[in-house]
Amino acid sequence: RYAMQPMADITSHQLQLEHKGHQISVTSRMELVNNSLHDIDSLVLNLNPGLVISEARLGDQGVPFSRRHQLVVIPLSSPMAPESTASLQLEYSGTINEAYCYLDIDQETRNKKFGEFVINVDKRHAFITPDYTLLTRETGWYPQTGVTYSPNNFGWNRIYFTNYSLEVRTDTALQAISQGTFEKPAPGHFKYTP
């Protein structure tokens, strides 16, 4: 339904993640631009359905949104014209629904035995535990514009470049690892910038 409509691109994305045992809590601040040739009536984003959005803000105003599985749709009060920009903030928390990962790979391929041993190795895509957390792009732990996978239209596969920064708060015994320049302001507090 949304795969072919014009989408905003994220030019800058600041993520603040707090690791809380078996869950995460995240503040996502995005700078968006309309690089299309058409007005945008609604912002369409995707986020792992295991993560529950508690607040959405466009600029300094709270805005309504609808959620259907991984899709987040934010209707705009006035269309976003080509080349115009907007600031969007989402607050969300929860855990990762691994059924969302790799929607472009059919179930038969995903269930295929891995390895040549008697025991089949479990195929996990994310871990959020008190002692260890692994989150990759494919888990959808942070919002991106667009619809992710669509078997009906290749328009879902969008490429744009984003400057990311990440701030992580976790247990003082744990070490956060990510891309970028690393800073550790305090035990259990990590910052990564491009």
Short mmCIF file of C-alpha atoms in Angstrom, two decimals:
data_model
loop_
_atom_site.label_atom_id
_atom_site.label_comp_id
_atom_site.label_asym_id
_atom_site.label_seq_id
_atom_site.Cartn_x
_atom_site.Cartn_y
_atom_site.Cartn_z
CA ARG A 1 0.00 0.00 0.00
CA TYR A 2 2.76 2.50 0.92
CA ALA A 3 5.71 1.12 -1.09
CA MET A 4 5.24 3.48 -4.03
CA GLN A 5 4.30 6.68 -2.24
CA PRO A 6 6.97 9.42 -1.82
CA MET A 7 9.05 9.00 1.34
CA ALA A 8 11.18 11.36 3.37
CA ASP A 9 14.86 10.53 3.82
CA ILE A 10 16.61 10.63 7.18
CA THR A 11 19.70 12.86 6.97
CA SER A 12 20.63 12.75 10.66
CA HIS A 13 19.66 10.24 13.34
CA GLN A 14 20.52 10.58 17.03
CA LEU A 15 19.77 7.47 19.07
CA GLN A 16 19.80 7.24 22.86
CA LEU A 17 19.43 3.65 24.03
CA GLU A 18 19.03 2.45 27.59
CA HIS A 19 19.54 -1.28 28.14
CA LYS A 20 17.25 -2.50 30.95
CA GLY A 21 17.65 -6.24 31.50
CA HIS A 22 15.52 -7.96 28.85
CA GLN A 23 14.28 -4.71 27.28
CA ILE A 24 15.55 -1.53 25.71
CA SER A 25 14.23 2.02 25.91
CA VAL A 26 15.12 4.37 23.05
CA THR A 27 14.81 8.03 22.11
CA SER A 28 15.19 8.53 18.36
CA ARG A 29 15.71 12.05 16.98
CA MET A 30 15.63 12.31 13.19
CA GLU A 31 16.13 15.11 10.72
CA LEU A 32 14.09 14.38 7.60
CA VAL A 33 14.15 15.82 4.09
CA ASN A 34 11.78 15.34 1.18
CA ASN A 35 14.13 14.45 -1.70
CA SER A 36 11.23 13.41 -3.93
CA LEU A 37 9.57 15.57 -6.56
CA HIS A 38 6.16 15.26 -4.86
CA ASP A 39 4.52 16.46 -1.66
CA ILE A 40 4.45 13.99 1.22
CA ASP A 41 1.12 13.71 3.08
CA SER A 42 2.21 11.13 5.68
CA LEU A 43 5.53 10.01 7.11
CA VAL A 44 5.89 6.25 6.74
CA LEU A 45 8.47 4.53 8.90
CA ASN A 46 9.24 1.02 9.98
CA LEU A 47 10.20 -0.20 13.44
CA ASN A 48 10.34 -3.68 14.93
CA PRO A 49 6.80 -4.56 16.12
CA GLY A 50 8.16 -5.75 19.48
CA LEU A 51 8.98 -2.13 20.29
CA VAL A 52 6.08 0.00 21.56
CA ILE A 53 6.02 3.70 20.71
CA SER A 54 4.94 5.87 23.63
CA GLU A 55 5.33 9.28 21.98
CA ALA A 56 5.86 10.88 18.57
CA ARG A 57 6.82 14.55 18.18
CA LEU A 58 7.11 16.53 14.96
CA GLY A 59 9.13 19.62 15.79
CA ASP A 60 7.99 20.52 19.30
CA GLN A 61 4.42 19.20 18.88
CA GLY A 62 3.09 15.79 19.86
CA VAL A 63 1.52 14.12 16.81
CA PRO A 64 -0.86 11.18 16.35
CA PHE A 65 0.37 8.05 14.62
CA SER A 66 -0.99 4.68 13.64
CA ARG A 67 0.81 1.39 13.89
CA ARG A 68 0.25 -1.80 11.93
CA HIS A 69 2.87 -4.45 12.63
CA GLN A 70 6.21 -2.83 11.70
CA LEU A 71 4.69 0.18 9.92
CA VAL A 72 4.35 3.55 11.64
CA VAL A 73 2.27 6.13 9.77
CA ILE A 74 2.25 9.77 10.87
CA PRO A 75 -0.30 11.89 8.97
CA LEU A 76 0.99 15.42 8.37
CA SER A 77 -1.26 18.43 9.08
CA SER A 78 0.18 20.07 5.94
CA PRO A 79 2.08 18.34 3.12
CA MET A 80 5.87 18.23 3.22
CA ALA A 81 6.96 19.96 0.01
CA PRO A 82 9.95 18.82 -2.05
CA GLU A 83 13.28 19.85 -0.46
CA SER A 84 11.60 20.79 2.84
CA THR A 85 12.82 19.39 6.16
CA ALA A 86 11.28 18.28 9.43
CA SER A 87 12.42 17.06 12.85
CA LEU A 88 10.84 13.90 14.24
CA GLN A 89 11.31 12.33 17.65
CA LEU A 90 10.05 8.91 18.73
CA GLU A 91 10.14 7.42 22.23
CA TYR A 92 9.78 3.65 22.36
CA SER A 93 10.66 0.59 24.42
CA GLY A 94 10.31 -3.17 24.49
CA THR A 95 12.08 -6.12 22.98
CA ILE A 96 12.80 -7.47 19.51
CA ASN A 97 10.25 -9.59 17.66
CA GLU A 98 12.60 -11.83 15.65
CA ALA A 99 9.83 -12.88 13.23
CA TYR A 100 10.27 -9.40 11.72
CA CYS A 101 13.90 -10.02 10.77
CA TYR A 102 14.72 -10.92 7.17
CA LEU A 103 11.18 -10.73 5.81
CA ASP A 104 12.64 -11.12 2.32
CA ILE A 105 13.79 -14.70 3.08
CA ASP A 106 11.05 -17.33 2.83
CA GLN A 107 10.21 -19.54 5.82
CA GLU A 108 11.49 -22.73 4.16
CA THR A 109 14.95 -21.22 3.68
CA ARG A 110 14.97 -19.87 7.23
CA ASN A 111 14.05 -23.30 8.64
CA LYS A 112 16.72 -25.12 6.65
CA LYS A 113 19.19 -27.11 8.77
CA PHE A 114 22.33 -25.13 9.45
CA GLY A 115 25.57 -27.11 9.70
CA GLU A 116 26.35 -30.77 9.30
CA PHE A 117 25.99 -31.83 12.90
CA VAL A 118 23.27 -33.79 14.65
CA ILE A 119 22.17 -30.70 16.53
CA ASN A 120 20.63 -27.89 14.51
CA VAL A 121 22.05 -24.51 15.54
CA ASP A 122 19.32 -22.03 16.45
CA LYS A 123 19.13 -19.07 14.10
CA ARG A 124 18.81 -15.99 16.28
CA HIS A 125 18.84 -12.43 15.00
CA ALA A 126 18.85 -10.44 18.25
CA PHE A 127 19.64 -10.85 21.92
CA ILE A 128 18.53 -8.61 24.79
CA THR A 129 19.56 -10.14 28.08
CA PRO A 130 20.89 -8.59 31.32
CA ASP A 131 24.42 -9.77 30.44
CA TYR A 132 24.50 -9.41 26.66
CA THR A 133 22.71 -7.48 23.95
CA LEU A 134 23.11 -7.80 20.19
CA LEU A 135 21.14 -5.54 17.88
CA THR A 136 21.83 -5.36 14.15
CA ARG A 137 20.24 -3.20 11.47
CA GLU A 138 18.11 -6.14 10.29
CA THR A 139 16.31 -6.31 13.63
CA GLY A 140 14.70 -2.92 13.01
CA TRP A 141 15.59 -1.65 16.49
CA TYR A 142 15.69 1.92 15.20
CA PRO A 143 13.17 3.58 12.86
CA GLN A 144 13.84 3.96 9.16
CA THR A 145 11.64 5.55 6.53
CA GLY A 146 9.80 3.30 4.11
CA VAL A 147 8.06 -0.04 4.36
CA THR A 148 10.91 -2.61 4.59
CA TYR A 149 10.04 -5.63 2.46
CA SER A 150 7.21 -5.84 -0.07
CA PRO A 151 6.76 -8.89 -2.33
CA ASN A 152 4.56 -6.83 -4.67
CA ASN A 153 6.88 -3.93 -5.42
CA PHE A 154 10.64 -3.37 -5.37
CA GLY A 155 10.08 0.27 -4.37
CA TRP A 156 10.57 -0.75 -0.73
CA ASN A 157 14.33 -1.03 -1.29
CA ARG A 158 15.37 2.58 -0.70
CA ILE A 159 18.93 3.82 -0.33
CA TYR A 160 19.82 7.07 1.40
CA PHE A 161 22.74 8.19 3.54
CA THR A 162 22.32 9.11 7.20
CA ASN A 163 24.69 10.52 9.82
CA TYR A 164 24.12 8.44 12.95
CA SER A 165 25.12 9.06 16.54
CA LEU A 166 24.48 6.58 19.33
CA GLU A 167 24.44 7.00 23.09
CA VAL A 168 24.14 3.84 25.20
CA ARG A 169 23.48 3.43 28.91
CA THR A 170 23.82 -0.07 30.31
CA ASP A 171 25.19 -2.00 33.27
CA THR A 172 28.63 -0.77 34.35
CA ALA A 173 30.07 -4.28 33.80
CA LEU A 174 29.11 -4.22 30.09
CA GLN A 175 30.83 -2.63 27.09
CA ALA A 176 28.86 -1.10 24.21
CA ILE A 177 30.35 -1.62 20.74
CA SER A 178 29.34 0.31 17.64
CA GLN A 179 30.76 2.21 14.68
CA GLY A 180 32.21 5.69 14.97
CA THR A 181 34.35 7.65 17.35
CA PHE A 182 34.10 6.25 20.87
CA GLU A 183 33.70 8.16 24.12
CA LYS A 184 33.00 6.81 27.63
CA PRO A 185 31.81 9.68 29.88
CA ALA A 186 31.12 7.33 32.82
CA PRO A 187 30.95 3.60 33.62
CA GLY A 188 28.07 2.05 31.65
CA HIS A 189 27.70 5.20 29.50
CA PHE A 190 28.99 5.17 25.91
CA LYS A 191 28.81 7.63 23.02
CA TYR A 192 29.53 6.97 19.35
CA THR A 193 29.65 9.73 16.75
CA PRO A 194 30.47 9.66 13.00
#
